[in-house]
Amino acid sequence: MAPAQVICGKAASAQIRERLKTQVAQMKERVPGFRPGLAILQVGDRDDSNIYISMKLKAAAEIGINANHIKLPNTATEAEVLRCITVLNEDPAVHGFIVQLPIDTDKPINTNKVTNAVAPEKDVDGLTSINAGKLSRGDLRDCFIPCTPKGCMELIRQTGIQIAGKKAVVVGRSKIVGAPMHDLLLWSHATVTTCHTKTTALAEEVSKADILVVAAGKPEMVKGEWIKPGAVVIDCGINYIPDSTKPNGKTVVGDVAYSAAKERASYITPVPGGVGPMTVAMLMQSTVESAQRFLEQFQPGKWSIQYNQLSLRTPVPSDIEVSRSCVPKRIGHLAREVGLLSEEVELYGQTKAKVLLSTLKRLKDQPDGKYVVVTGITPTPLGEGKSTTTIGLAQALGAHLKLNVFACVRQPSQGPTFGIKGGAAGGGYSQVIPMEEFNLHLTGDIHAITAANNLVAAAIDARMFHEQTQSDQALYTRLVPSISGVRKFSDIQIRRLQKLGIEKTDPGTLTDEERKKFVRLDIDPATITWQRVMDTNDRFLRKITIGQSPTEKGFTRTAQFDITVASEIMAVLALTDGLGDMRRRLGKMVVASSKNGEPVTTDDLGVTGALAVLMKDAVKPNLMQTLEGTPVFVHAGPFANIAHGNSSVLADKIALKLVGQEGFVVTEAGFGADIGMEKFFNIKCRYSGLRPHVVVLVATVRALKMHGGGPTVTAGVPLPKEYIEENLQLLKTGCSNLGKQIQNARTFGTPVVVAVNAFKSDTEAELQLVIQLAKEAGAYDAVKCTHWAEGGKGAVALAQAVQRASQEPSNFKFLYNVELPVVEKIRIIAQQIYGAEDIELSPEAEQKVVVYTKQGFGNLPICMAKTHLSLSHDPEKKGVPTGFILPIRDIRASVGAGFLYPLVGTMSTMPGLPTRPCFYDIDLDPVSEQVNGLF
């Protein structure tokens, strides 16, 4: 019999690598810039492992695979290894992932636990229980196969023999080679026997094999005379035996006595040069196969997300019933669906989470999606459904048009929640869920702002008290205490010295005059603009006297409480673009002036670092979801009448990166377009650098009839018949307000789509009249919306209109140049947005203009504090008032946030409770722990 043909693994692997190189090149043509990714995780520094990894990295580079070697020290714990695996599992650039075995560590690590932690779809070594289970069941098209058995099968196929019907014997039953080799041969229709250390009459079993695969790990254990003549022999062994003829004193042999076996077999693999090269080639092949599977499912910029199906009911149940009718996805699952990594998400239970700002850094090169702002006409006290429209539009874009979409909304204040307005989660079948979580504490951001704000307030009064009751030396001794005989300035004190022009860092070198300047802020109590806050409507705190305890030694003053969302810290949170920026803004907040007219800041008070610590978690946006399973960021909550009225810049920026170039971010600006939208453009967009693609202007027949001269609309009181019966003339007259708000939006150069939020009492003729007049007034489009009753389905036409409008060229521009004088900027807003004839400043407001200009704050944008119930300062003036003079009674500075805010009319920064607040209906079921009667 002729000697066996040698099956050369080197030649076979070279052919496979060439084929893989071609396949990788084709992938790059299909998706420019794409490369299959392989991650190799090594624990420790074993020499043999280093050699094997080097071979794999070299093969990957040759083929065009992007291979990454992650090396952990042998001191790594199991938890550290598992954390690293989680990161690689979630990395979309990694398609194949192996843990180099054996794990070389000083710590107790469960190898099975580690290998099973690898995501099965990336387990190109085929070692997870899931892949092993699929292989044993014959699901060969839906699993990864261990590389050595896969290479063995490839070599057997190269012989040209038919496997089906043959008698196969596998010597060895390891999880890596023997057991999977048995399964592969079995599912290739061979009759397979597995032999092992307990097998009796091993020679007899081997002699029956048409195909023999040996992976026993014992040198030349299978003798040549055992081999059945004509058999195919695959030797997986690599063993070292003594050899005095070799420079290193040893030689490599397989598990089969090669010379003798070669005389009986028809085909045989050599050692080395047989199975070894194929193992690496198969690893590369599995990685490429994994990348191909990824590309088959991959749609550039498309999320793999499941949407919830709504079960619509007529009539629509209460908001809380609708909210509870839908089981929300686990928030961690939603986070993965939208492309967030687990290390970027902090879970707060199962339905809400915070998203780390590191997400922005990871996605910095990702193009932004389309940016849509939802605003409205001048509303009734009942609201016209901007939040509902924001959520309905997001559901339509996502669940119905299958586009990536994020809604970005403000966190509601508990003041209105327990007062007159109720919740702010949207309504009907367009809601953020769970609404109880959304409307109550959420993750505690507002409480953090309350704590930070009141720390500043306490610091102001405490500092004035101590300055009034201590000498310069006593103050200095306490402000710069001696610790272990050494006095040292803190970092924040160094900044104060630099601000004062004192370039010294040794506390012992200051002169008496320098010490006095350093320790005395000399706050003028009459100039204090910083108030205490709480997140409850309490009208009796609008004016209070503080310092009445005898311990305060008669140092009393008149003060007040504002509602928390009116705090400048809330505005800082909404406008910041990161932790560092937030800290700088917090330090720049001006709380008062000194008796010399110099601004006193929180940095001067020494409280900046403490504020940053209190706000370190609040700066992270909160992730929630809509009824239909689309993602929502809930972050920051400044009111739009007494603040700038928009959710956070950070939430918008992260969302724009996550949705990708073809996706949409829908954010809401508070109250009417004259209030929230104007501030969105002139303040938020100015600081964020973001430019909107579309304005969605929400209108209702009810509000337009009010502007046409209809009776007063009052919360808690049934609507008069004029609002229930068709009245086209009243409606037509009221559409003047719609036209003015369309004009206001177009002033900024952005296309406007009008969303006519339909109520059941509206007639088709009324709705069509609004649509017609909106288009005539310059809207890009106007559509009827029924998302309150139908969810996203009822906003599909709106979503399609928004999608079309977003393709239109945008000629965005700001309303004014910030370098203009303060009074001129106020006048531009009053005349161009409100329709005023002119403005009139009180003496106090005029003085503030002088002070703020002198202090260097004159070039800040303007944030008008004005009623939302009219374009004018008078809430009773409906429609489009003209000829009025806008009264500016005071001007204040939010320097940290970055704007001046004129107070128009008699706006209050602390709302009061109505006769019958919402909390009358709210209760907790002690058994189910359900919140009842809410909203």
PDB file of N, CA, C and O in Angstrom, residues 303-366:
ATOM      1  N   TRP A 303     -31.652  51.547  14.793  1.00  0.00           N
ATOM      2  CA  TRP A 303     -31.665  50.771  16.032  1.00  0.00           C
ATOM      3  C   TRP A 303     -32.394  49.443  15.827  1.00  0.00           C
ATOM      4  O   TRP A 303     -33.298  49.341  15.000  1.00  0.00           O
ATOM      5  N   SER A 304     -31.990  48.444  16.601  1.00  0.00           N
ATOM      6  CA  SER A 304     -32.754  47.200  16.674  1.00  0.00           C
ATOM      7  C   SER A 304     -33.636  47.314  17.906  1.00  0.00           C
ATOM      8  O   SER A 304     -33.227  46.991  19.015  1.00  0.00           O
ATOM      9  N   ILE A 305     -34.849  47.807  17.702  1.00  0.00           N
ATOM     10  CA  ILE A 305     -35.717  48.162  18.819  1.00  0.00           C
ATOM     11  C   ILE A 305     -37.104  47.579  18.633  1.00  0.00           C
ATOM     12  O   ILE A 305     -37.629  47.539  17.517  1.00  0.00           O
ATOM     13  N   GLN A 306     -37.677  47.096  19.717  1.00  0.00           N
ATOM     14  CA  GLN A 306     -39.036  46.567  19.700  1.00  0.00           C
ATOM     15  C   GLN A 306     -39.992  47.620  20.254  1.00  0.00           C
ATOM     16  O   GLN A 306     -39.715  48.237  21.280  1.00  0.00           O
ATOM     17  N   TYR A 307     -41.103  47.824  19.553  1.00  0.00           N
ATOM     18  CA  TYR A 307     -42.088  48.815  20.001  1.00  0.00           C
ATOM     19  C   TYR A 307     -43.279  48.112  20.645  1.00  0.00           C
ATOM     20  O   TYR A 307     -43.599  46.970  20.321  1.00  0.00           O
ATOM     21  N   ASN A 308     -43.921  48.804  21.560  1.00  0.00           N
ATOM     22  CA  ASN A 308     -45.101  48.266  22.236  1.00  0.00           C
ATOM     23  C   ASN A 308     -46.348  48.514  21.392  1.00  0.00           C
ATOM     24  O   ASN A 308     -46.509  49.591  20.813  1.00  0.00           O
ATOM     25  N   GLN A 309     -47.222  47.519  21.333  1.00  0.00           N
ATOM     26  CA  GLN A 309     -48.501  47.673  20.644  1.00  0.00           C
ATOM     27  C   GLN A 309     -49.541  48.217  21.616  1.00  0.00           C
ATOM     28  O   GLN A 309     -49.724  47.676  22.697  1.00  0.00           O
ATOM     29  N   LEU A 310     -50.205  49.301  21.232  1.00  0.00           N
ATOM     30  CA  LEU A 310     -51.235  49.883  22.085  1.00  0.00           C
ATOM     31  C   LEU A 310     -52.557  49.150  21.888  1.00  0.00           C
ATOM     32  O   LEU A 310     -52.896  48.751  20.774  1.00  0.00           O
ATOM     33  N   SER A 311     -53.296  48.991  22.957  1.00  0.00           N
ATOM     34  CA  SER A 311     -54.661  48.466  22.882  1.00  0.00           C
ATOM     35  C   SER A 311     -55.606  49.638  23.150  1.00  0.00           C
ATOM     36  O   SER A 311     -55.930  49.962  24.295  1.00  0.00           O
ATOM     37  N   LEU A 312     -55.985  50.302  22.060  1.00  0.00           N
ATOM     38  CA  LEU A 312     -56.766  51.533  22.178  1.00  0.00           C
ATOM     39  C   LEU A 312     -58.180  51.240  22.654  1.00  0.00           C
ATOM     40  O   LEU A 312     -58.798  50.257  22.229  1.00  0.00           O
ATOM     41  N   ARG A 313     -58.683  52.108  23.538  1.00  0.00           N
ATOM     42  CA  ARG A 313     -60.050  51.980  24.024  1.00  0.00           C
ATOM     43  C   ARG A 313     -60.804  53.282  23.795  1.00  0.00           C
ATOM     44  O   ARG A 313     -60.221  54.365  23.802  1.00  0.00           O
ATOM     45  N   THR A 314     -62.100  53.146  23.547  1.00  0.00           N
ATOM     46  CA  THR A 314     -62.969  54.306  23.373  1.00  0.00           C
ATOM     47  C   THR A 314     -64.153  54.167  24.338  1.00  0.00           C
ATOM     48  O   THR A 314     -64.823  53.130  24.333  1.00  0.00           O
ATOM     49  N   PRO A 315     -64.449  55.179  25.137  1.00  0.00           N
ATOM     50  CA  PRO A 315     -63.685  56.415  25.289  1.00  0.00           C
ATOM     51  C   PRO A 315     -62.323  56.163  25.937  1.00  0.00           C
ATOM     52  O   PRO A 315     -62.118  55.130  26.587  1.00  0.00           O
ATOM     53  N   VAL A 316     -61.428  57.141  25.769  1.00  0.00           N
ATOM     54  CA  VAL A 316     -60.085  56.998  26.323  1.00  0.00           C
ATOM     55  C   VAL A 316     -60.160  57.028  27.851  1.00  0.00           C
ATOM     56  O   VAL A 316     -60.758  57.930  28.427  1.00  0.00           O
ATOM     57  N   PRO A 317     -59.588  56.023  28.523  1.00  0.00           N
ATOM     58  CA  PRO A 317     -59.608  56.016  29.995  1.00  0.00           C
ATOM     59  C   PRO A 317     -58.774  57.167  30.561  1.00  0.00           C
ATOM     60  O   PRO A 317     -58.142  57.925  29.823  1.00  0.00           O
ATOM     61  N   SER A 318     -58.730  57.255  31.885  1.00  0.00           N
ATOM     62  CA  SER A 318     -57.907  58.283  32.520  1.00  0.00           C
ATOM     63  C   SER A 318     -56.440  58.046  32.198  1.00  0.00           C
ATOM     64  O   SER A 318     -56.026  56.932  31.847  1.00  0.00           O
ATOM     65  N   ASP A 319     -55.644  59.102  32.318  1.00  0.00           N
ATOM     66  CA  ASP A 319     -54.216  58.988  32.001  1.00  0.00           C
ATOM     67  C   ASP A 319     -53.537  57.907  32.822  1.00  0.00           C
ATOM     68  O   ASP A 319     -52.719  57.143  32.306  1.00  0.00           O
ATOM     69  N   ILE A 320     -53.883  57.819  34.103  1.00  0.00           N
ATOM     70  CA  ILE A 320     -53.232  56.825  34.949  1.00  0.00           C
ATOM     71  C   ILE A 320     -53.643  55.410  34.540  1.00  0.00           C
ATOM     72  O   ILE A 320     -52.833  54.483  34.570  1.00  0.00           O
ATOM     73  N   GLU A 321     -54.881  55.227  34.108  1.00  0.00           N
ATOM     74  CA  GLU A 321     -55.318  53.917  33.623  1.00  0.00           C
ATOM     75  C   GLU A 321     -54.566  53.536  32.352  1.00  0.00           C
ATOM     76  O   GLU A 321     -54.136  52.388  32.190  1.00  0.00           O
ATOM     77  N   VAL A 322     -54.442  54.488  31.454  1.00  0.00           N
ATOM     78  CA  VAL A 322     -53.710  54.216  30.207  1.00  0.00           C
ATOM     79  C   VAL A 322     -52.262  53.863  30.524  1.00  0.00           C
ATOM     80  O   VAL A 322     -51.698  52.907  29.982  1.00  0.00           O
ATOM     81  N   SER A 323     -51.658  54.635  31.406  1.00  0.00           N
ATOM     82  CA  SER A 323     -50.257  54.395  31.765  1.00  0.00           C
ATOM     83  C   SER A 323     -50.070  52.986  32.313  1.00  0.00           C
ATOM     84  O   SER A 323     -49.124  52.282  31.943  1.00  0.00           O
ATOM     85  N   ARG A 324     -50.989  52.546  33.170  1.00  0.00           N
ATOM     86  CA  ARG A 324     -50.848  51.230  33.798  1.00  0.00           C
ATOM     87  C   ARG A 324     -51.273  50.092  32.880  1.00  0.00           C
ATOM     88  O   ARG A 324     -51.017  48.926  33.178  1.00  0.00           O
ATOM     89  N   SER A 325     -51.920  50.414  31.763  1.00  0.00           N
ATOM     90  CA  SER A 325     -52.336  49.362  30.837  1.00  0.00           C
ATOM     91  C   SER A 325     -51.164  48.840  30.023  1.00  0.00           C
ATOM     92  O   SER A 325     -51.268  47.810  29.362  1.00  0.00           O
ATOM     93  N   CYS A 326     -50.051  49.540  30.064  1.00  0.00           N
ATOM     94  CA  CYS A 326     -48.886  49.157  29.260  1.00  0.00           C
ATOM     95  C   CYS A 326     -47.746  48.756  30.185  1.00  0.00           C
ATOM     96  O   CYS A 326     -47.410  49.491  31.120  1.00  0.00           O
ATOM     97  N   VAL A 327     -47.171  47.613  29.939  1.00  0.00           N
ATOM     98  CA  VAL A 327     -46.026  47.154  30.732  1.00  0.00           C
ATOM     99  C   VAL A 327     -44.755  47.710  30.092  1.00  0.00           C
ATOM    100  O   VAL A 327     -44.421  47.379  28.952  1.00  0.00           O
ATOM    101  N   PRO A 328     -44.050  48.589  30.790  1.00  0.00           N
ATOM    102  CA  PRO A 328     -42.847  49.179  30.189  1.00  0.00           C
ATOM    103  C   PRO A 328     -41.730  48.159  30.043  1.00  0.00           C
ATOM    104  O   PRO A 328     -41.640  47.188  30.805  1.00  0.00           O
ATOM    105  N   LYS A 329     -40.900  48.383  29.047  1.00  0.00           N
ATOM    106  CA  LYS A 329     -39.696  47.564  28.910  1.00  0.00           C
ATOM    107  C   LYS A 329     -38.762  47.867  30.083  1.00  0.00           C
ATOM    108  O   LYS A 329     -38.779  48.967  30.632  1.00  0.00           O
ATOM    109  N   ARG A 330     -37.958  46.888  30.447  1.00  0.00           N
ATOM    110  CA  ARG A 330     -36.917  47.172  31.439  1.00  0.00           C
ATOM    111  C   ARG A 330     -36.000  48.235  30.863  1.00  0.00           C
ATOM    112  O   ARG A 330     -35.580  48.143  29.705  1.00  0.00           O
ATOM    113  N   ILE A 331     -35.681  49.221  31.663  1.00  0.00           N
ATOM    114  CA  ILE A 331     -34.965  50.377  31.143  1.00  0.00           C
ATOM    115  C   ILE A 331     -33.561  50.003  30.667  1.00  0.00           C
ATOM    116  O   ILE A 331     -33.035  50.601  29.722  1.00  0.00           O
ATOM    117  N   GLY A 332     -32.961  48.985  31.278  1.00  0.00           N
ATOM    118  CA  GLY A 332     -31.648  48.533  30.808  1.00  0.00           C
ATOM    119  C   GLY A 332     -31.731  47.961  29.405  1.00  0.00           C
ATOM    120  O   GLY A 332     -30.815  48.138  28.588  1.00  0.00           O
ATOM    121  N   HIS A 333     -32.842  47.273  29.105  1.00  0.00           N
ATOM    122  CA  HIS A 333     -33.049  46.718  27.769  1.00  0.00           C
ATOM    123  C   HIS A 333     -33.228  47.840  26.751  1.00  0.00           C
ATOM    124  O   HIS A 333     -32.635  47.803  25.661  1.00  0.00           O
ATOM    125  N   LEU A 334     -34.018  48.838  27.097  1.00  0.00           N
ATOM    126  CA  LEU A 334     -34.204  49.979  26.193  1.00  0.00           C
ATOM    127  C   LEU A 334     -32.875  50.684  25.939  1.00  0.00           C
ATOM    128  O   LEU A 334     -32.579  51.088  24.803  1.00  0.00           O
ATOM    129  N   ALA A 335     -32.071  50.818  26.982  1.00  0.00           N
ATOM    130  CA  ALA A 335     -30.771  51.471  26.828  1.00  0.00           C
ATOM    131  C   ALA A 335     -29.914  50.739  25.798  1.00  0.00           C
ATOM    132  O   ALA A 335     -29.267  51.367  24.948  1.00  0.00           O
ATOM    133  N   ARG A 336     -29.926  49.414  25.850  1.00  0.00           N
ATOM    134  CA  ARG A 336     -29.147  48.636  24.877  1.00  0.00           C
ATOM    135  C   ARG A 336     -29.719  48.806  23.475  1.00  0.00           C
ATOM    136  O   ARG A 336     -28.971  48.891  22.491  1.00  0.00           O
ATOM    137  N   GLU A 337     -31.058  48.856  23.377  1.00  0.00           N
ATOM    138  CA  GLU A 337     -31.692  49.005  22.065  1.00  0.00           C
ATOM    139  C   GLU A 337     -31.261  50.289  21.368  1.00  0.00           C
ATOM    140  O   GLU A 337     -31.128  50.321  20.139  1.00  0.00           O
ATOM    141  N   VAL A 338     -31.057  51.355  22.128  1.00  0.00           N
ATOM    142  CA  VAL A 338     -30.737  52.640  21.509  1.00  0.00           C
ATOM    143  C   VAL A 338     -29.233  52.889  21.436  1.00  0.00           C
ATOM    144  O   VAL A 338     -28.802  53.990  21.090  1.00  0.00           O
ATOM    145  N   GLY A 339     -28.437  51.861  21.750  1.00  0.00           N
ATOM    146  CA  GLY A 339     -27.004  51.959  21.542  1.00  0.00           C
ATOM    147  C   GLY A 339     -26.199  52.424  22.729  1.00  0.00           C
ATOM    148  O   GLY A 339     -25.028  52.780  22.585  1.00  0.00           O
ATOM    149  N   LEU A 340     -26.786  52.416  23.927  1.00  0.00           N
ATOM    150  CA  LEU A 340     -26.039  52.772  25.127  1.00  0.00           C
ATOM    151  C   LEU A 340     -25.342  51.541  25.689  1.00  0.00           C
ATOM    152  O   LEU A 340     -25.901  50.446  25.657  1.00  0.00           O
ATOM    153  N   LEU A 341     -24.149  51.710  26.202  1.00  0.00           N
ATOM    154  CA  LEU A 341     -23.417  50.623  26.829  1.00  0.00           C
ATOM    155  C   LEU A 341     -23.799  50.546  28.305  1.00  0.00           C
ATOM    156  O   LEU A 341     -24.165  51.557  28.917  1.00  0.00           O
ATOM    157  N   SER A 342     -23.693  49.364  28.888  1.00  0.00           N
ATOM    158  CA  SER A 342     -24.108  49.205  30.286  1.00  0.00           C
ATOM    159  C   SER A 342     -23.289  50.089  31.211  1.00  0.00           C
ATOM    160  O   SER A 342     -23.792  50.571  32.224  1.00  0.00           O
ATOM    161  N   GLU A 343     -22.025  50.320  30.857  1.00  0.00           N
ATOM    162  CA  GLU A 343     -21.180  51.178  31.703  1.00  0.00           C
ATOM    163  C   GLU A 343     -21.582  52.647  31.606  1.00  0.00           C
ATOM    164  O   GLU A 343     -21.109  53.478  32.374  1.00  0.00           O
ATOM    165  N   GLU A 344     -22.467  52.986  30.652  1.00  0.00           N
ATOM    166  CA  GLU A 344     -22.929  54.364  30.485  1.00  0.00           C
ATOM    167  C   GLU A 344     -24.294  54.600  31.129  1.00  0.00           C
ATOM    168  O   GLU A 344     -24.846  55.697  31.034  1.00  0.00           O
ATOM    169  N   VAL A 345     -24.821  53.574  31.782  1.00  0.00           N
ATOM    170  CA  VAL A 345     -26.177  53.651  32.318  1.00  0.00           C
ATOM    171  C   VAL A 345     -26.179  53.308  33.807  1.00  0.00           C
ATOM    172  O   VAL A 345     -25.612  52.295  34.215  1.00  0.00           O
ATOM    173  N   GLU A 346     -26.793  54.180  34.610  1.00  0.00           N
ATOM    174  CA  GLU A 346     -26.983  53.908  36.033  1.00  0.00           C
ATOM    175  C   GLU A 346     -28.469  53.672  36.267  1.00  0.00           C
ATOM    176  O   GLU A 346     -29.281  54.584  36.093  1.00  0.00           O
ATOM    177  N   LEU A 347     -28.837  52.453  36.630  1.00  0.00           N
ATOM    178  CA  LEU A 347     -30.241  52.099  36.782  1.00  0.00           C
ATOM    179  C   LEU A 347     -30.807  52.637  38.097  1.00  0.00           C
ATOM    180  O   LEU A 347     -30.167  52.532  39.140  1.00  0.00           O
ATOM    181  N   TYR A 348     -31.990  53.205  38.015  1.00  0.00           N
ATOM    182  CA  TYR A 348     -32.763  53.604  39.192  1.00  0.00           C
ATOM    183  C   TYR A 348     -34.035  52.757  39.179  1.00  0.00           C
ATOM    184  O   TYR A 348     -35.090  53.201  38.755  1.00  0.00           O
ATOM    185  N   GLY A 349     -33.913  51.513  39.577  1.00  0.00           N
ATOM    186  CA  GLY A 349     -35.033  50.587  39.466  1.00  0.00           C
ATOM    187  C   GLY A 349     -35.132  50.055  38.047  1.00  0.00           C
ATOM    188  O   GLY A 349     -34.160  50.054  37.274  1.00  0.00           O
ATOM    189  N   GLN A 350     -36.331  49.626  37.660  1.00  0.00           N
ATOM    190  CA  GLN A 350     -36.530  48.965  36.366  1.00  0.00           C
ATOM    191  C   GLN A 350     -37.072  49.886  35.282  1.00  0.00           C
ATOM    192  O   GLN A 350     -37.143  49.493  34.127  1.00  0.00           O
ATOM    193  N   THR A 351     -37.453  51.119  35.638  1.00  0.00           N
ATOM    194  CA  THR A 351     -38.141  51.958  34.655  1.00  0.00           C
ATOM    195  C   THR A 351     -37.483  53.309  34.423  1.00  0.00           C
ATOM    196  O   THR A 351     -37.982  54.110  33.633  1.00  0.00           O
ATOM    197  N   LYS A 352     -36.380  53.577  35.086  1.00  0.00           N
ATOM    198  CA  LYS A 352     -35.696  54.849  34.870  1.00  0.00           C
ATOM    199  C   LYS A 352     -34.210  54.650  35.128  1.00  0.00           C
ATOM    200  O   LYS A 352     -33.799  53.768  35.887  1.00  0.00           O
ATOM    201  N   ALA A 353     -33.427  55.469  34.458  1.00  0.00           N
ATOM    202  CA  ALA A 353     -31.977  55.343  34.586  1.00  0.00           C
ATOM    203  C   ALA A 353     -31.336  56.684  34.276  1.00  0.00           C
ATOM    204  O   ALA A 353     -31.927  57.538  33.609  1.00  0.00           O
ATOM    205  N   LYS A 354     -30.131  56.852  34.754  1.00  0.00           N
ATOM    206  CA  LYS A 354     -29.339  58.012  34.379  1.00  0.00           C
ATOM    207  C   LYS A 354     -28.297  57.597  33.351  1.00  0.00           C
ATOM    208  O   LYS A 354     -27.780  56.480  33.400  1.00  0.00           O
ATOM    209  N   VAL A 355     -28.016  58.504  32.428  1.00  0.00           N
ATOM    210  CA  VAL A 355     -27.052  58.227  31.364  1.00  0.00           C
ATOM    211  C   VAL A 355     -25.812  59.083  31.593  1.00  0.00           C
ATOM    212  O   VAL A 355     -25.908  60.307  31.759  1.00  0.00           O
ATOM    213  N   LEU A 356     -24.660  58.437  31.613  1.00  0.00           N
ATOM    214  CA  LEU A 356     -23.412  59.135  31.911  1.00  0.00           C
ATOM    215  C   LEU A 356     -22.985  60.025  30.742  1.00  0.00           C
ATOM    216  O   LEU A 356     -23.230  59.710  29.579  1.00  0.00           O
ATOM    217  N   LEU A 357     -22.297  61.107  31.084  1.00  0.00           N
ATOM    218  CA  LEU A 357     -21.861  62.056  30.057  1.00  0.00           C
ATOM    219  C   LEU A 357     -20.722  61.497  29.206  1.00  0.00           C
ATOM    220  O   LEU A 357     -20.426  62.043  28.146  1.00  0.00           O
ATOM    221  N   SER A 358     -20.120  60.400  29.655  1.00  0.00           N
ATOM    222  CA  SER A 358     -19.075  59.757  28.846  1.00  0.00           C
ATOM    223  C   SER A 358     -19.632  59.282  27.508  1.00  0.00           C
ATOM    224  O   SER A 358     -18.877  59.080  26.550  1.00  0.00           O
ATOM    225  N   THR A 359     -20.950  59.124  27.421  1.00  0.00           N
ATOM    226  CA  THR A 359     -21.582  58.738  26.160  1.00  0.00           C
ATOM    227  C   THR A 359     -21.258  59.745  25.058  1.00  0.00           C
ATOM    228  O   THR A 359     -21.003  59.366  23.912  1.00  0.00           O
ATOM    229  N   LEU A 360     -21.278  61.023  25.410  1.00  0.00           N
ATOM    230  CA  LEU A 360     -20.979  62.066  24.418  1.00  0.00           C
ATOM    231  C   LEU A 360     -19.564  61.932  23.881  1.00  0.00           C
ATOM    232  O   LEU A 360     -19.328  62.112  22.681  1.00  0.00           O
ATOM    233  N   LYS A 361     -18.634  61.611  24.760  1.00  0.00           N
ATOM    234  CA  LYS A 361     -17.246  61.460  24.331  1.00  0.00           C
ATOM    235  C   LYS A 361     -17.103  60.284  23.377  1.00  0.00           C
ATOM    236  O   LYS A 361     -16.433  60.374  22.348  1.00  0.00           O
ATOM    237  N   ARG A 362     -17.784  59.180  23.706  1.00  0.00           N
ATOM    238  CA  ARG A 362     -17.709  57.994  22.829  1.00  0.00           C
ATOM    239  C   ARG A 362     -18.300  58.272  21.456  1.00  0.00           C
ATOM    240  O   ARG A 362     -17.804  57.781  20.444  1.00  0.00           O
ATOM    241  N   LEU A 363     -19.356  59.069  21.413  1.00  0.00           N
ATOM    242  CA  LEU A 363     -20.081  59.297  20.159  1.00  0.00           C
ATOM    243  C   LEU A 363     -19.705  60.607  19.487  1.00  0.00           C
ATOM    244  O   LEU A 363     -20.423  61.067  18.591  1.00  0.00           O
ATOM    245  N   LYS A 364     -18.595  61.224  19.892  1.00  0.00           N
ATOM    246  CA  LYS A 364     -18.275  62.569  19.409  1.00  0.00           C
ATOM    247  C   LYS A 364     -18.159  62.655  17.891  1.00  0.00           C
ATOM    248  O   LYS A 364     -18.433  63.710  17.305  1.00  0.00           O
ATOM    249  N   ASP A 365     -17.787  61.571  17.227  1.00  0.00           N
ATOM    250  CA  ASP A 365     -17.641  61.602  15.767  1.00  0.00           C
ATOM    251  C   ASP A 365     -18.915  61.195  15.031  1.00  0.00           C
ATOM    252  O   ASP A 365     -18.959  61.202  13.800  1.00  0.00           O
ATOM    253  N   GLN A 366     -19.947  60.826  15.789  1.00  0.00           N
ATOM    254  CA  GLN A 366     -21.227  60.438  15.182  1.00  0.00           C
ATOM    255  C   GLN A 366     -21.956  61.694  14.712  1.00  0.00           C
ATOM    256  O   GLN A 366     -22.078  62.671  15.442  1.00  0.00           O
TER     257      GLN A 366
END
